[in-house]
Amino acid sequence: MGAGGALLLSFMAAGQASAVAPATDPAPSCVTVYESWRYTQVENACAETMSLQVVYQDGAEGPCHTVRSGDVTTIGEGYLGLHGHVHHVAVCAAPVSATGVAPVG
């Protein structure tokens, strides 16, 4: 990622108040969010692959993206997009298979 104005955010930002209630569990602290005017990216420094999605300040949720351990990837639009700034990054509720069915554990 270039320095191109990317803003490093922590989903644990202190004092951030909003009416948005998380639809899914917030991502753990080993997930770092990078937000710029054009893209929202995450870095997965966790030991396992995670399924993550952006939850925006207006309550909209982005699609789930599989992010392998050690990867940095784009998972949503930036703050000039339709939904504005990121409220937090969430862990997707349940992984879904290619058939659209959640696997039974």
Short mmCIF file of the C-alpha atoms (twelve columns), coordinates in Angstrom:
data_MODEL
# 
_entry.id   MODEL 
# 
loop_
_atom_site.group_PDB 
_atom_site.id 
_atom_site.type_symbol 
_atom_site.label_atom_id 
_atom_site.label_alt_id 
_atom_site.label_comp_id 
_atom_site.label_asym_id 
_atom_site.label_seq_id 
_atom_site.Cartn_x 
_atom_site.Cartn_y 
_atom_site.Cartn_z 
_atom_site.pdbx_PDB_model_num 
ATOM 1   C CA . MET A 1   0.000   0.000   0.000  1 
ATOM 2   C CA . GLY A 2   1.371   3.403   -0.900 1 
ATOM 3   C CA . ALA A 3   1.553   6.333   1.444  1 
ATOM 4   C CA . GLY A 4   -1.032  7.992   -0.851 1 
ATOM 5   C CA . GLY A 5   -2.968  9.451   2.050  1 
ATOM 6   C CA . ALA A 6   -4.077  6.148   3.544  1 
ATOM 7   C CA . LEU A 7   -5.364  6.662   7.022  1 
ATOM 8   C CA . LEU A 8   -4.542  3.986   9.533  1 
ATOM 9   C CA . LEU A 9   -7.534  3.295   11.696 1 
ATOM 10  C CA . SER A 10  -7.986  1.101   14.663 1 
ATOM 11  C CA . PHE A 11  -11.428 -0.442  14.964 1 
ATOM 12  C CA . MET A 12  -10.940 0.003   18.693 1 
ATOM 13  C CA . ALA A 13  -10.728 3.790   18.333 1 
ATOM 14  C CA . ALA A 14  -11.366 5.405   21.684 1 
ATOM 15  C CA . GLY A 15  -14.269 7.776   22.001 1 
ATOM 16  C CA . GLN A 16  -15.903 6.786   18.734 1 
ATOM 17  C CA . ALA A 17  -19.636 7.013   19.313 1 
ATOM 18  C CA . SER A 18  -22.236 5.937   16.800 1 
ATOM 19  C CA . ALA A 19  -25.735 4.569   16.609 1 
ATOM 20  C CA . VAL A 20  -24.546 1.667   14.461 1 
ATOM 21  C CA . ALA A 21  -24.878 -1.624  16.303 1 
ATOM 22  C CA . PRO A 22  -22.572 -4.394  15.087 1 
ATOM 23  C CA . ALA A 23  -24.495 -7.019  13.121 1 
ATOM 24  C CA . THR A 24  -21.606 -9.427  13.589 1 
ATOM 25  C CA . ASP A 25  -18.714 -9.741  15.993 1 
ATOM 26  C CA . PRO A 26  -16.025 -7.062  15.613 1 
ATOM 27  C CA . ALA A 27  -12.736 -8.272  14.197 1 
ATOM 28  C CA . PRO A 28  -10.014 -9.023  16.776 1 
ATOM 29  C CA . SER A 29  -7.178  -6.589  17.432 1 
ATOM 30  C CA . CYS A 30  -4.839  -8.568  15.142 1 
ATOM 31  C CA . VAL A 31  -6.828  -7.143  12.190 1 
ATOM 32  C CA . THR A 32  -5.734  -3.640  11.175 1 
ATOM 33  C CA . VAL A 33  -7.904  -1.367  9.020  1 
ATOM 34  C CA . TYR A 34  -6.500  1.059   6.437  1 
ATOM 35  C CA . GLU A 35  -8.961  3.586   5.036  1 
ATOM 36  C CA . SER A 36  -8.354  6.010   2.177  1 
ATOM 37  C CA . TRP A 37  -10.648 8.100   0.001  1 
ATOM 38  C CA . ARG A 38  -10.871 5.231   -2.488 1 
ATOM 39  C CA . TYR A 39  -10.491 1.894   -0.667 1 
ATOM 40  C CA . THR A 40  -10.786 0.173   2.674  1 
ATOM 41  C CA . GLN A 41  -8.141  -2.467  3.230  1 
ATOM 42  C CA . VAL A 42  -7.371  -4.840  6.081  1 
ATOM 43  C CA . GLU A 43  -4.216  -6.548  7.233  1 
ATOM 44  C CA . ASN A 44  -4.743  -9.927  8.860  1 
ATOM 45  C CA . ALA A 45  -1.964  -10.448 11.413 1 
ATOM 46  C CA . CYS A 46  -3.984  -13.197 13.115 1 
ATOM 47  C CA . ALA A 47  -2.801  -16.806 13.085 1 
ATOM 48  C CA . GLU A 48  -5.791  -18.004 11.037 1 
ATOM 49  C CA . THR A 49  -7.642  -17.101 7.850  1 
ATOM 50  C CA . MET A 50  -10.655 -14.882 8.572  1 
ATOM 51  C CA . SER A 51  -13.845 -13.912 6.766  1 
ATOM 52  C CA . LEU A 52  -14.227 -10.133 7.199  1 
ATOM 53  C CA . GLN A 53  -16.583 -7.374  6.139  1 
ATOM 54  C CA . VAL A 54  -16.755 -3.592  6.445  1 
ATOM 55  C CA . VAL A 55  -19.543 -2.028  8.488  1 
ATOM 56  C CA . TYR A 56  -19.921 1.626   7.502  1 
ATOM 57  C CA . GLN A 57  -21.037 4.561   9.659  1 
ATOM 58  C CA . ASP A 58  -24.434 4.597   7.946  1 
ATOM 59  C CA . GLY A 59  -25.013 0.954   8.963  1 
ATOM 60  C CA . ALA A 60  -24.420 -0.552  5.517  1 
ATOM 61  C CA . GLU A 61  -22.419 -3.771  5.457  1 
ATOM 62  C CA . GLY A 62  -20.034 -4.796  2.716  1 
ATOM 63  C CA . PRO A 63  -19.719 -8.347  1.392  1 
ATOM 64  C CA . CYS A 64  -17.614 -10.917 3.228  1 
ATOM 65  C CA . HIS A 65  -14.025 -11.398 2.063  1 
ATOM 66  C CA . THR A 66  -11.692 -14.250 2.952  1 
ATOM 67  C CA . VAL A 67  -8.387  -12.812 4.186  1 
ATOM 68  C CA . ARG A 68  -5.541  -15.232 4.775  1 
ATOM 69  C CA . SER A 69  -3.149  -14.833 7.671  1 
ATOM 70  C CA . GLY A 70  -0.439  -12.320 6.763  1 
ATOM 71  C CA . ASP A 71  -2.352  -10.809 3.833  1 
ATOM 72  C CA . VAL A 72  -3.335  -7.188  3.178  1 
ATOM 73  C CA . THR A 73  -6.354  -6.907  0.895  1 
ATOM 74  C CA . THR A 74  -9.060  -4.504  -0.226 1 
ATOM 75  C CA . ILE A 75  -12.455 -5.324  1.291  1 
ATOM 76  C CA . GLY A 76  -14.514 -2.204  0.626  1 
ATOM 77  C CA . GLU A 77  -14.872 1.256   -0.800 1 
ATOM 78  C CA . GLY A 78  -13.224 4.330   0.668  1 
ATOM 79  C CA . TYR A 79  -14.812 7.197   2.542  1 
ATOM 80  C CA . LEU A 80  -15.815 9.038   -0.648 1 
ATOM 81  C CA . GLY A 81  -18.033 6.087   -1.606 1 
ATOM 82  C CA . LEU A 82  -21.761 5.720   -1.026 1 
ATOM 83  C CA . HIS A 83  -21.525 4.876   2.671  1 
ATOM 84  C CA . GLY A 84  -18.841 7.199   4.040  1 
ATOM 85  C CA . HIS A 85  -16.293 6.223   6.659  1 
ATOM 86  C CA . VAL A 86  -15.801 2.788   8.165  1 
ATOM 87  C CA . HIS A 87  -17.416 2.253   11.547 1 
ATOM 88  C CA . HIS A 88  -15.642 -1.070  12.120 1 
ATOM 89  C CA . VAL A 89  -14.577 -4.309  10.472 1 
ATOM 90  C CA . ALA A 90  -16.547 -7.375  11.494 1 
ATOM 91  C CA . VAL A 91  -16.068 -11.120 11.373 1 
ATOM 92  C CA . CYS A 92  -18.702 -12.600 9.074  1 
ATOM 93  C CA . ALA A 93  -21.365 -14.518 10.968 1 
ATOM 94  C CA . ALA A 94  -20.932 -17.942 9.391  1 
ATOM 95  C CA . PRO A 95  -18.814 -19.090 6.497  1 
ATOM 96  C CA . VAL A 96  -20.906 -20.063 3.484  1 
ATOM 97  C CA . SER A 97  -19.943 -22.729 0.982  1 
ATOM 98  C CA . ALA A 98  -20.113 -22.350 -2.788 1 
ATOM 99  C CA . THR A 99  -23.646 -23.794 -2.631 1 
ATOM 100 C CA . GLY A 100 -24.755 -21.022 -0.285 1 
ATOM 101 C CA . VAL A 101 -25.123 -23.325 2.717  1 
ATOM 102 C CA . ALA A 102 -23.276 -22.775 5.986  1 
ATOM 103 C CA . PRO A 103 -21.150 -25.830 6.816  1 
ATOM 104 C CA . VAL A 104 -22.124 -27.899 9.823  1 
ATOM 105 C CA . GLY A 105 -19.320 -27.962 12.369 1 
# 
